[in-house]
CSV table of C-alpha atoms and ligand atoms in Angstrom, one decimal:
chain,number,residue,atom,x,y,z
K,21,MET,CA,-24.4,12.0,45.7
K,22,HIS,CA,-21.6,9.5,45.1
K,23,GLY,CA,-21.2,10.7,41.5
K,24,CYS,CA,-20.8,14.3,42.8
K,25,ILE,CA,-17.9,13.3,45.0
K,26,ASP,CA,-16.3,11.4,42.1
K,27,ASN,CA,-16.5,14.5,40.0
K,28,ILE,CA,-14.9,16.6,42.7
K,29,MET,CA,-12.1,14.0,43.1
K,30,GLU,CA,-11.6,13.9,39.4
K,31,GLU,CA,-11.2,17.7,39.2
K,32,HIS,CA,-8.3,17.5,41.7
K,33,MET,CA,-6.7,14.7,39.9
K,34,LYS,CA,-3.6,15.6,37.8
K,35,LYS,CA,-4.2,14.0,34.4
K,36,VAL,CA,-1.3,13.1,32.1
K,37,ILE,CA,-1.6,12.0,28.5
K,38,THR,CA,0.9,10.4,26.2
K,39,TYR,CA,0.8,8.9,22.7
K,40,GLY,CA,2.7,6.3,20.7
K,41,THR,CA,2.7,3.3,18.4
K,42,TYR,CA,4.3,0.9,21.0
K,43,ASP,CA,5.2,-1.6,18.3
K,44,LEU,CA,7.3,-4.5,19.6
K,45,PHE,CA,7.0,-3.2,23.1
K,46,HIS,CA,10.4,-2.5,24.6
K,47,GLU,CA,12.1,-1.1,27.7
K,48,GLY,CA,12.1,2.5,26.3
K,49,HIS,CA,8.3,2.3,26.1
K,50,TYR,CA,8.1,0.9,29.6
K,51,LYS,CA,10.3,3.6,31.2
K,52,LEU,CA,8.4,6.3,29.3
K,53,LEU,CA,5.1,5.2,30.6
K,54,GLN,CA,6.4,4.7,34.1
K,55,ARG,CA,7.7,8.3,34.2
K,56,ALA,CA,4.6,9.6,32.5
K,57,LYS,CA,2.5,8.1,35.2
K,58,ALA,CA,4.8,9.6,37.9
K,59,LEU,CA,4.0,13.1,36.5
K,60,GLY,CA,0.5,13.0,37.8
K,61,ASP,CA,-2.3,10.9,39.3
K,62,TYR,CA,-4.1,9.5,36.2
K,63,LEU,CA,-2.4,8.4,33.0
K,64,ILE,CA,-4.1,8.3,29.6
K,65,VAL,CA,-2.2,6.5,26.8
K,66,GLY,CA,-3.2,7.0,23.2
K,67,VAL,CA,-2.2,4.2,20.9
K,68,THR,CA,-2.1,4.8,17.2
K,69,THR,CA,-4.2,2.9,14.6
K,70,GLU,CA,-2.5,1.2,11.6
K,71,HIS,CA,-4.1,3.8,9.3
K,72,PHE,CA,-2.9,6.7,11.3
K,73,ASP,CA,0.6,5.3,11.3
K,74,GLU,CA,0.4,4.7,7.6
K,75,ALA,CA,-0.7,8.3,7.1
K,76,ARG,CA,2.4,9.4,9.1
K,77,GLY,CA,4.6,7.4,6.8
K,78,LYS,CA,5.2,4.6,9.4
K,79,VAL,CA,4.3,1.7,7.2
K,80,ASN,CA,6.0,-1.2,8.8
K,81,VAL,CA,4.4,-1.6,12.1
K,82,VAL,CA,4.4,-5.3,13.1
K,83,ASP,CA,2.0,-5.7,16.0
K,84,SER,CA,-1.7,-5.2,15.6
K,85,LEU,CA,-3.5,-2.4,17.4
K,86,LEU,CA,-4.9,-4.9,19.9
K,87,GLU,CA,-1.5,-6.4,20.7
K,88,ARG,CA,-0.1,-2.9,21.1
K,89,VAL,CA,-2.9,-1.9,23.4
K,90,GLU,CA,-2.6,-5.1,25.4
K,91,ASN,CA,1.2,-4.5,25.9
K,92,VAL,CA,0.5,-1.0,27.2
K,93,ARG,CA,-2.2,-2.3,29.5
K,94,LYS,CA,0.1,-5.0,30.9
K,95,THR,CA,2.5,-2.4,32.3
K,96,GLY,CA,-0.2,-1.4,34.8
K,97,PHE,CA,0.7,2.3,34.4
K,98,ALA,CA,-2.2,3.3,32.1
K,99,ASP,CA,-5.4,4.2,33.9
K,100,GLU,CA,-7.1,4.6,30.5
K,101,ILE,CA,-6.1,3.6,27.0
K,102,ILE,CA,-7.5,5.4,24.0
K,103,VAL,CA,-7.0,5.0,20.3
K,104,GLU,CA,-5.4,7.8,18.2
K,105,ASP,CA,-6.6,7.8,14.6
K,106,HIS,CA,-6.4,11.2,13.2
K,107,GLU,CA,-4.4,14.4,12.9
K,108,GLY,CA,-5.5,17.1,15.4
K,109,GLN,CA,-6.9,14.5,17.9
K,110,LYS,CA,-4.4,15.5,20.6
K,111,ILE,CA,-6.0,19.0,21.0
K,112,GLU,CA,-9.4,17.4,21.1
K,113,ASP,CA,-8.4,14.8,23.7
K,114,ILE,CA,-6.7,17.2,26.0
K,115,GLN,CA,-9.8,19.3,26.2
K,116,LYS,CA,-12.2,16.4,26.3
K,117,TYR,CA,-10.4,14.6,29.1
K,118,GLY,CA,-9.4,17.7,31.0
K,119,VAL,CA,-5.7,16.9,30.7
K,120,ASP,CA,-3.1,18.8,32.7
K,121,ILE,CA,0.2,17.5,31.2
K,122,PHE,CA,1.0,16.2,27.8
K,123,THR,CA,4.2,14.2,27.6
K,124,VAL,CA,6.3,12.3,25.1
K,125,GLY,CA,9.9,11.3,24.7
K,126,SER,CA,12.7,13.8,24.0
K,127,ASP,CA,12.9,12.6,20.3
K,128,TRP,CA,9.9,14.9,19.8
K,129,GLU,CA,11.5,17.9,21.6
K,130,GLY,CA,9.8,21.1,20.4
K,131,HIS,CA,7.4,19.3,18.1
K,132,PHE,CA,4.4,19.5,20.4
K,133,ASP,CA,5.0,23.0,21.8
K,134,TYR,CA,1.7,24.1,20.1
K,135,LEU,CA,-0.1,22.1,22.8
K,136,LYS,CA,1.1,24.5,25.4
K,137,ALA,CA,-1.9,26.6,24.6
K,138,TYR,CA,-4.0,23.8,26.2
K,139,CYS,CA,-1.8,22.2,28.9
K,140,GLU,CA,1.7,21.8,30.2
K,141,VAL,CA,4.0,20.0,27.8
K,142,VAL,CA,6.8,17.8,29.2
K,143,TYR,CA,9.5,16.1,27.1
K,144,LEU,CA,10.9,13.1,28.9
K,145,GLU,CA,14.5,11.9,28.3
K,146,ARG,CA,14.4,9.1,25.8
K,147,THR,CA,15.9,5.7,26.8
K,148,LYS,CA,19.1,5.3,24.9
K,149,ASN,CA,19.8,2.5,22.4
K,150,VAL,CA,16.4,1.0,22.0
K,151,SER,CA,13.6,1.7,19.5
K,152,SER,CA,11.0,-0.3,17.7
K,153,THR,CA,12.9,0.4,14.5
K,154,MET,CA,16.0,-1.1,15.9
K,155,ILE,CA,14.1,-4.2,17.1
K,156,ARG,CA,12.5,-4.6,13.7
K,157,LYS,CA,15.9,-4.5,12.1
K,158,GLU,CA,17.2,-7.2,14.5
K,159,LYS,CA,14.2,-9.3,14.2
K,160,PHE,CA,13.9,-9.2,10.5
K,161,PRO,CA,17.1,-9.1,8.5
K,162,ILE,CA,17.2,-6.3,5.9
K,163,VAL,CA,15.8,-7.5,2.6
K,164,ARG,CA,18.5,-7.0,0.0
K,165,MET,CA,16.6,-5.9,-3.1
K,166,GLY,CA,17.6,-5.8,-6.7
K,167,ILE,CA,15.8,-3.9,-9.4
K,168,VAL,CA,15.4,-5.5,-12.8
K,169,GLY,CA,15.1,-2.8,-15.5
K,170,THR,CA,16.3,0.8,-15.0
K,171,GLY,CA,13.6,2.6,-16.9
K,172,ARG,CA,11.0,5.1,-15.7
K,173,ILE,CA,9.7,3.2,-12.7
K,174,ALA,CA,13.0,2.2,-11.2
K,175,PRO,CA,13.9,5.6,-9.7
K,176,ARG,CA,10.4,5.8,-8.2
K,177,PHE,CA,11.0,2.5,-6.5
K,178,MET,CA,14.4,3.8,-5.2
K,179,SER,CA,12.8,6.9,-3.6
K,180,GLU,CA,9.6,5.2,-2.3
K,181,SER,CA,11.5,2.3,-0.7
K,182,LYS,CA,13.3,4.8,1.6
K,183,TYR,CA,9.9,5.1,3.4
K,184,VAL,CA,9.8,1.4,4.2
K,185,SER,CA,12.1,0.0,6.9
K,186,GLY,CA,13.7,-3.4,6.5
K,187,ILE,CA,14.6,-3.0,2.8
K,188,GLU,CA,17.7,-1.8,1.1
K,189,VAL,CA,18.1,-1.6,-2.7
K,190,GLU,CA,21.5,-3.2,-3.3
K,191,CYS,CA,21.9,-3.2,-7.1
K,192,ALA,CA,20.1,-3.3,-10.4
K,193,TYR,CA,20.2,-5.2,-13.6
K,194,ASN,CA,19.8,-4.1,-17.2
K,195,PRO,CA,21.5,-5.7,-20.2
K,196,GLU,CA,21.3,-2.3,-22.0
K,197,MET,CA,24.6,-0.6,-21.2
K,198,VAL,CA,23.5,3.0,-21.8
K,199,SER,CA,20.5,2.9,-19.5
K,200,ALA,CA,22.5,0.9,-16.9
K,201,ILE,CA,25.4,3.4,-16.7
K,202,GLN,CA,22.9,6.3,-16.5
K,203,PHE,CA,21.1,4.6,-13.6
K,204,GLU,CA,24.3,3.7,-11.9
K,205,ASN,CA,25.4,7.3,-11.9
K,206,GLU,CA,22.1,8.8,-10.8
K,207,GLU,CA,21.3,6.3,-8.1
K,208,ASN,CA,24.7,5.4,-6.9
K,209,ILE,CA,24.2,1.6,-6.8
K,210,PRO,CA,26.0,-1.0,-9.0
K,211,VAL,CA,24.1,-2.1,-12.1
K,212,TYR,CA,24.9,-5.5,-13.6
K,213,THR,CA,24.7,-5.7,-17.4
K,214,GLU,CA,25.8,-9.2,-18.1
K,215,LYS,CA,24.6,-12.4,-16.5
K,216,TYR,CA,21.3,-12.2,-14.7
K,217,ALA,CA,22.4,-15.1,-12.5
K,218,ASP,CA,25.4,-13.0,-11.2
K,219,PHE,CA,23.1,-10.2,-10.3
K,220,LEU,CA,20.7,-12.6,-8.5
K,221,GLN,CA,23.5,-13.8,-6.2
K,222,HIS,CA,23.7,-10.4,-4.6
K,223,VAL,CA,20.0,-10.1,-3.6
K,224,ASP,CA,17.3,-11.7,-1.6
K,225,ALA,CA,14.5,-10.3,-3.6
K,226,VAL,CA,13.9,-8.6,-7.0
K,227,TYR,CA,11.5,-5.9,-8.2
K,228,ILE,CA,10.9,-6.5,-11.9
K,229,ALA,CA,10.3,-3.3,-13.8
K,230,SER,CA,11.7,-4.3,-17.2
K,231,PRO,CA,9.7,-4.3,-20.5
K,232,ASN,CA,6.5,-6.4,-20.4
K,233,GLU,CA,7.7,-9.2,-22.5
K,234,THR,CA,10.6,-10.0,-20.1
K,235,HIS,CA,8.7,-10.2,-16.8
K,236,TYR,CA,8.0,-13.9,-17.0
K,237,GLN,CA,11.5,-15.0,-17.7
K,238,TYR,CA,13.1,-12.8,-15.1
K,239,ALA,CA,10.5,-13.8,-12.5
K,240,ARG,CA,10.9,-17.4,-13.3
K,241,GLU,CA,14.7,-17.4,-13.0
K,242,ALA,CA,14.6,-15.5,-9.8
K,243,LEU,CA,12.1,-17.9,-8.3
K,244,VAL,CA,14.1,-20.9,-9.4
K,245,ASN,CA,17.0,-19.4,-7.5
K,246,GLY,CA,15.0,-19.0,-4.4
K,247,LYS,CA,14.5,-15.2,-4.6
K,248,HIS,CA,11.3,-13.3,-3.7
K,249,VAL,CA,9.7,-11.6,-6.6
K,250,LEU,CA,7.7,-8.4,-6.9
K,251,SER,CA,6.9,-8.0,-10.6
K,252,GLU,CA,5.2,-5.2,-12.4
K,253,LYS,CA,2.0,-6.2,-14.1
K,254,PRO,CA,1.4,-8.4,-16.1
K,255,LEU,CA,3.4,-11.2,-14.5
K,256,ALA,CA,3.1,-13.1,-17.8
K,257,PHE,CA,1.1,-13.2,-21.0
K,258,THR,CA,-0.6,-16.5,-20.4
K,259,TYR,CA,-2.7,-18.2,-17.8
K,260,ASP,CA,-0.3,-21.2,-17.8
K,261,GLU,CA,2.8,-19.1,-17.3
K,262,THR,CA,1.2,-17.1,-14.5
K,263,PHE,CA,-0.1,-20.2,-12.8
K,264,GLU,CA,3.4,-21.8,-13.1
K,265,LEU,CA,5.0,-18.8,-11.4
K,266,TYR,CA,2.7,-19.0,-8.4
K,267,GLU,CA,3.3,-22.8,-8.2
K,268,LEU,CA,7.0,-22.2,-8.4
K,269,ALA,CA,6.9,-19.6,-5.7
K,270,SER,CA,5.0,-21.8,-3.3
K,271,ALA,CA,7.3,-24.8,-4.0
K,272,GLN,CA,10.3,-22.6,-3.3
K,273,ASN,CA,8.6,-21.1,-0.3
K,274,VAL,CA,9.2,-17.5,-1.5
K,275,VAL,CA,6.9,-14.5,-2.0
K,276,LEU,CA,5.6,-13.7,-5.5
K,277,MET,CA,3.6,-10.5,-5.8
K,278,GLU,CA,2.1,-8.8,-8.8
K,279,GLY,CA,2.8,-5.1,-8.6
K,280,ILE,CA,-0.6,-3.6,-9.2
K,281,LYS,CA,0.0,-0.8,-6.7
K,282,THR,CA,-3.6,0.3,-6.4
K,283,ALA,CA,-4.4,-3.0,-4.7
K,284,TYR,CA,-2.1,-2.1,-1.8
K,285,CYS,CA,-3.2,1.5,-1.3
K,286,PRO,CA,-5.2,2.0,2.0
K,287,GLY,CA,-7.8,4.2,0.2
K,288,PHE,CA,-8.5,1.6,-2.4
K,289,GLN,CA,-9.0,-1.1,0.3
K,290,GLU,CA,-11.4,1.3,2.1
K,291,LEU,CA,-13.3,1.8,-1.2
K,292,MET,CA,-13.5,-1.9,-1.8
K,293,ASN,CA,-14.7,-2.5,1.8
K,294,VAL,CA,-17.4,0.2,1.6
K,295,ALA,CA,-18.6,-1.3,-1.7
K,296,LYS,CA,-18.8,-4.7,-0.2
K,297,SER,CA,-20.4,-3.5,3.0
K,298,GLY,CA,-23.9,-3.3,1.5
K,299,LYS,CA,-24.1,0.5,1.7
K,300,ILE,CA,-24.9,0.7,-2.0
K,301,GLY,CA,-26.9,-2.6,-1.9
K,302,LYS,CA,-25.7,-5.4,-4.2
K,303,VAL,CA,-23.0,-4.4,-6.7
K,304,MET,CA,-24.3,-4.8,-10.2
K,305,ASP,CA,-21.9,-2.9,-12.5
K,306,VAL,CA,-18.3,-1.7,-12.3
K,307,GLU,CA,-17.0,0.8,-14.8
K,308,ALA,CA,-13.3,1.7,-14.6
K,309,CYS,CA,-11.4,4.0,-16.9
K,310,PHE,CA,-7.8,5.0,-17.0
K,311,THR,CA,-6.3,6.9,-19.9
K,312,ARG,CA,-3.2,8.9,-20.5
K,313,ILE,CA,-2.0,10.6,-23.7
K,314,ALA,CA,1.5,9.0,-23.7
K,315,ASN,CA,4.5,10.5,-25.4
K,316,PRO,CA,4.3,9.4,-29.1
K,317,GLU,CA,7.9,8.2,-28.9
K,318,SER,CA,7.3,6.1,-25.8
K,319,ARG,CA,7.3,2.3,-25.7
K,320,GLU,CA,3.5,2.3,-25.0
K,321,ARG,CA,2.9,4.1,-28.3
K,322,THR,CA,5.5,2.5,-30.5
K,323,ASP,CA,5.8,-1.2,-29.5
K,324,ALA,CA,3.0,-2.9,-31.4
K,325,LYS,CA,3.8,-6.3,-29.8
K,326,TYR,CA,4.3,-5.4,-26.2
K,327,GLY,CA,3.2,-1.8,-25.8
K,328,GLY,CA,-0.3,-0.2,-26.0
K,329,ALA,CA,-3.2,0.7,-23.7
K,330,PHE,CA,-4.1,-2.8,-22.6
K,331,LEU,CA,-0.8,-3.9,-21.2
K,332,GLU,CA,-0.2,-0.4,-19.7
K,333,PHE,CA,-3.5,-0.1,-17.8
K,334,ALA,CA,-5.6,-3.3,-17.8
K,335,GLY,CA,-4.0,-4.3,-14.4
K,336,TYR,CA,-5.5,-1.2,-12.8
K,337,THR,CA,-8.9,-1.2,-14.6
K,338,LEU,CA,-9.6,-4.9,-14.1
K,339,LEU,CA,-8.6,-4.8,-10.4
K,340,PRO,CA,-11.8,-3.3,-8.9
K,341,ILE,CA,-13.9,-5.5,-11.3
K,342,ILE,CA,-12.3,-8.7,-10.3
K,343,LYS,CA,-12.3,-7.7,-6.6
K,344,LEU,CA,-15.9,-6.8,-6.5
K,345,LEU,CA,-17.6,-9.1,-9.0
K,346,GLY,CA,-15.2,-12.0,-8.6
K,347,ILE,CA,-13.0,-14.3,-10.7
K,348,GLU,CA,-15.8,-16.3,-12.2
K,349,TYR,CA,-16.9,-14.2,-15.1
K,350,GLN,CA,-18.9,-15.9,-17.8
K,351,ASP,CA,-17.7,-13.9,-20.8
K,352,ALA,CA,-15.0,-11.4,-21.7
K,353,GLN,CA,-15.2,-9.2,-24.8
K,354,ILE,CA,-12.2,-7.2,-25.7
K,355,ASP,CA,-12.2,-4.5,-28.4
K,356,SER,CA,-9.4,-2.1,-29.4
K,357,ILE,CA,-8.7,0.8,-31.7
K,358,TYR,CA,-5.3,0.3,-33.2
K,359,ASP,CA,-2.9,3.0,-34.4
K,360,GLU,CA,-1.4,2.7,-37.9
K,361,ASN,CA,1.7,1.1,-36.3
K,362,GLY,CA,-0.5,-1.7,-34.7
K,363,VAL,CA,-0.5,-0.4,-31.2
K,364,ASP,CA,-3.8,-0.5,-29.3
K,365,ILE,CA,-4.3,3.1,-28.4
K,366,TYR,CA,-7.7,2.5,-26.8
K,367,THR,CA,-9.1,-0.7,-25.5
K,368,LYS,CA,-12.4,-1.6,-24.0
K,369,ILE,CA,-13.1,-4.8,-22.0
K,370,GLN,CA,-16.6,-5.9,-21.2
K,371,LEU,CA,-17.1,-8.7,-18.6
K,372,ARG,CA,-20.4,-10.5,-18.0
K,373,TYR,CA,-21.1,-12.2,-14.7
K,374,PRO,CA,-24.2,-14.2,-13.8
K,375,ASN,CA,-25.5,-11.2,-11.8
K,376,GLY,CA,-23.5,-8.3,-12.9
K,377,MET,CA,-21.5,-6.7,-15.6
K,378,ALA,CA,-18.4,-4.5,-16.0
K,379,THR,CA,-16.5,-2.3,-18.4
K,380,ALA,CA,-12.8,-1.4,-18.3
K,381,LYS,CA,-11.6,1.3,-20.6
K,382,MET,CA,-8.0,2.3,-21.2
K,383,GLY,CA,-6.1,4.5,-23.6
K,384,VAL,CA,-2.6,5.7,-24.3
K,385,ALA,CA,-3.6,8.1,-27.1
K,386,VAL,CA,-7.2,8.8,-26.3
K,387,LYS,CA,-8.3,10.8,-23.3
K,388,SER,CA,-11.5,10.2,-21.3
K,389,GLU,CA,-12.8,10.9,-17.8
K,390,GLY,CA,-10.8,8.6,-15.5
K,391,ASN,CA,-13.7,7.6,-13.2
K,392,LEU,CA,-14.4,4.4,-11.3
K,393,VAL,CA,-18.2,4.0,-10.9
K,394,ILE,CA,-19.6,1.1,-8.9
K,395,ALA,CA,-23.3,0.8,-9.3
K,396,GLY,CA,-25.4,-1.0,-6.7
K,397,THR,CA,-29.1,-1.7,-6.1
K,398,GLU,CA,-29.3,1.1,-3.5
K,399,GLY,CA,-26.7,3.7,-4.6
K,400,TYR,CA,-23.4,4.0,-6.3
K,401,ILE,CA,-19.8,4.9,-5.5
K,402,LEU,CA,-18.0,7.4,-7.6
K,403,ALA,CA,-14.2,7.6,-7.4
K,404,PRO,CA,-12.8,10.4,-9.6
K,405,SER,CA,-9.4,10.3,-11.3
K,406,PRO,CA,-6.9,9.3,-10.0
K,407,TRP,CA,-9.0,6.6,-8.4
K,408,TRP,CA,-6.1,4.2,-8.9
K,409,LEU,CA,-4.3,6.2,-6.2
K,410,THR,CA,-7.5,6.4,-4.2
K,411,HIS,CA,-7.6,9.8,-2.5
K,412,LYS,CA,-11.3,10.3,-2.4
K,413,PHE,CA,-14.6,8.9,-3.3
K,414,ASP,CA,-18.4,9.5,-2.8
K,415,ILE,CA,-21.3,7.3,-2.1
K,416,ARG,CA,-24.4,8.7,-3.8
K,417,TYR,CA,-28.0,7.7,-3.7
K,418,GLU,CA,-31.3,8.3,-5.5
K,419,ASP,CA,-31.8,11.4,-3.4
K,420,PRO,CA,-29.1,13.8,-4.8
K,421,ASN,CA,-29.0,15.7,-1.5
K,422,VAL,CA,-27.4,12.7,0.3
K,423,ILE,CA,-23.7,12.3,-0.5
K,424,GLU,CA,-21.2,10.6,1.7
K,425,HIS,CA,-17.7,11.8,1.1
K,426,PHE,CA,-14.5,9.8,1.9
K,427,GLU,CA,-11.0,11.1,1.8
K,428,PRO,CA,-8.6,8.3,2.8
K,429,ASN,CA,-5.0,9.0,3.5
K,430,PHE,CA,-2.5,8.6,0.7
K,431,GLN,CA,1.2,9.2,0.7
K,432,GLY,CA,3.8,9.5,-2.0
K,433,ASP,CA,3.0,7.9,-5.3
K,434,GLY,CA,1.5,4.8,-3.7
K,435,LEU,CA,4.5,2.5,-4.3
K,436,ARG,CA,5.5,2.5,-0.7
K,437,TYR,CA,2.4,0.6,0.3
K,438,GLU,CA,3.2,-2.1,-2.3
K,439,ILE,CA,6.8,-2.3,-1.1
K,440,SER,CA,5.7,-2.4,2.5
K,441,GLU,CA,3.3,-5.3,1.8
K,442,PHE,CA,6.1,-7.2,0.0
K,443,VAL,CA,8.5,-6.8,2.9
K,444,GLY,CA,5.8,-7.7,5.4
K,445,LYS,CA,5.1,-10.9,3.4
K,446,ILE,CA,8.8,-11.8,3.3
K,447,ASN,CA,9.0,-11.3,7.0
K,448,GLY,CA,5.8,-13.3,7.6
K,449,THR,CA,4.3,-10.7,9.8
K,450,GLY,CA,0.9,-12.2,9.5
K,451,ARG,CA,-0.4,-10.4,6.5
K,452,ARG,CA,-2.6,-12.4,4.3
K,453,ASP,CA,-3.0,-12.2,0.6
K,454,TYR,CA,-6.4,-10.5,0.6
K,455,LYS,CA,-5.2,-7.3,-1.0
K,456,LEU,CA,-4.5,-9.1,-4.3
K,457,THR,CA,-4.9,-12.8,-4.1
K,458,LYS,CA,-3.1,-15.3,-6.3
K,459,GLU,CA,-6.5,-16.4,-7.6
K,460,GLU,CA,-7.3,-12.8,-8.6
K,461,SER,CA,-4.0,-12.3,-10.3
K,462,ILE,CA,-4.4,-15.6,-12.2
K,463,ALA,CA,-8.0,-14.7,-13.2
K,464,MET,CA,-6.6,-11.4,-14.7
K,465,SER,CA,-4.0,-13.4,-16.6
K,466,ARG,CA,-6.8,-15.2,-18.5
K,467,ILE,CA,-7.9,-11.8,-19.8
K,468,VAL,CA,-4.3,-10.9,-20.7
K,469,GLU,CA,-4.0,-14.1,-22.6
K,470,LYS,CA,-7.2,-13.5,-24.5
K,471,PHE,CA,-6.0,-10.0,-25.4
K,472,MET,CA,-2.6,-11.1,-26.6
K,473,LYS,CA,-4.2,-13.8,-28.8
K,474,ASN,CA,-6.6,-11.3,-30.3
K,475,ARG,CA,-3.7,-9.0,-31.0
K,476,GLN,CA,-1.7,-11.7,-32.7
K,477,SER,CA,-4.5,-12.5,-35.0
K,478,ILE,CA,-4.8,-8.9,-36.3
U,29,CTP,N1,10.4,6.3,23.6
U,29,CTP,C1,11.4,6.4,24.6
U,29,CTP,N2,12.6,5.8,24.5
U,29,CTP,C2,12.8,5.0,23.4
U,29,CTP,C3,11.9,4.8,22.4
U,29,CTP,C4,10.6,5.4,22.6
U,29,CTP,O1,11.2,7.2,25.6
U,29,CTP,N3,14.0,4.4,23.3
U,29,CTP,C5,9.1,7.0,23.7
U,29,CTP,C6,8.8,7.9,22.6
U,29,CTP,O2,9.5,9.1,22.7
U,29,CTP,C7,7.3,8.0,22.7
U,29,CTP,C8,6.9,6.6,23.2
U,29,CTP,O3,8.1,6.0,23.7
U,29,CTP,O4,7.0,9.0,23.7
U,29,CTP,C9,6.3,5.8,22.1
U,29,CTP,O5,7.2,5.8,21.0
U,29,CTP,P1,7.1,5.0,19.7
U,29,CTP,O6,7.2,5.9,18.5
U,29,CTP,O7,6.0,4.1,19.8
U,29,CTP,O8,8.5,4.1,19.8
U,29,CTP,P2,9.8,4.1,19.0
U,29,CTP,O9,10.7,2.9,19.6
U,29,CTP,O10,10.5,5.4,19.0
U,29,CTP,O11,9.3,3.7,17.6
U,29,CTP,P3,9.9,3.8,16.1
U,29,CTP,O12,11.3,3.3,16.2
U,29,CTP,O13,9.0,3.0,15.2
U,29,CTP,O14,9.9,5.3,15.8
């Protein structure tokens, strides 16, 4: 009987719904929620998940979901708090909760008119001069970034960094005048060509995208000068040098990150987590392949000392292996097919673990299927090319009729996640190193060292 009265009361109640990230909770949020509540009798607040924000291109949210929910709860205006985690959810919620009014701030004017088919839509005047973005900027000074090397990756860094708040690319460095001038004209930032030390004075952090053989020296000098370093893979060619760089970074209290962008992609993390969750049983074998027929004139195809398939792709192909089977492999076999000019055009690495094995295959002048296959005792995960920019993967089992399909979110070319992680680490916003640990990076350097020694002896 009581329930029946409740239902009748609920039917007469005017329900309002609003959504937001509510990061670094501020006055604008408070006032919005206050006015949203005043529009009706019952207020539902949808708070976005990290993944949903990432998918919308908001990659620098500081507070965790629980903190953001807690801040909304503390206002006392919300009668119910829900979590928003996917596109299209608003329509679903409005129908599910029997909502009468949807409301958001006037910065979204017009954007949600499509919801008028389901309920009333009200845009509330936005509070002036306050936003999470502004607070993030005040709280964390902008990281002044310098790019070392102005080749192919540098312009990608420029465009992807625009999606990450809290970072500004100030200048670049390249001792090669022609490339420097071209980059300066195209990107409209000063490029230093002479002393590296002069360039370092203008920045807080560097992104090293220069030729492979220069990473270590540039990284080292930057760290010695107290600059944060994000370096393209490999950080160095030897275990000792890699270890030294990490030691130096911790002594200097700065961030050092190896730029294997796959490690920072949300889809790849999801894939790793699913693989570790026991869904496919115990992981026994990892096979990762990445090949690209590179331009015959390119550095990868012509530089016998520092080009080739291994240095180009081993960072990607070793990553899922090391992450899933660990850093303690028993044996590593590396085999290459060399071009006449001495470049490894195709390289295969076989790793043996006490209870598992793995194969990494990579090519710059050989094409193969770019799959990642993770075999377990109860099933396997298949991530098709480009698995290194993880957009989708399947879990498959003995029964071919059972397939679980995953399509994680992925934006841009993936670099923005790496940049966001780097800025987050510099700002110390509580992110730990789990996406690519120092130990994992150092373990990979042992394989790099082995390959470089093999190559020298040929
Ligand atoms: N809002 C508001 N006045 C402000 C800032 C936000 O009324 N000064 C409203 C937004 O319009 C939205 C809700 O608060 O309805 C949650 O917004 P959210 O995107 O979480 O906050 P912002 O401060 O706009 O965040 P960001 O700067 O990260 O975009």
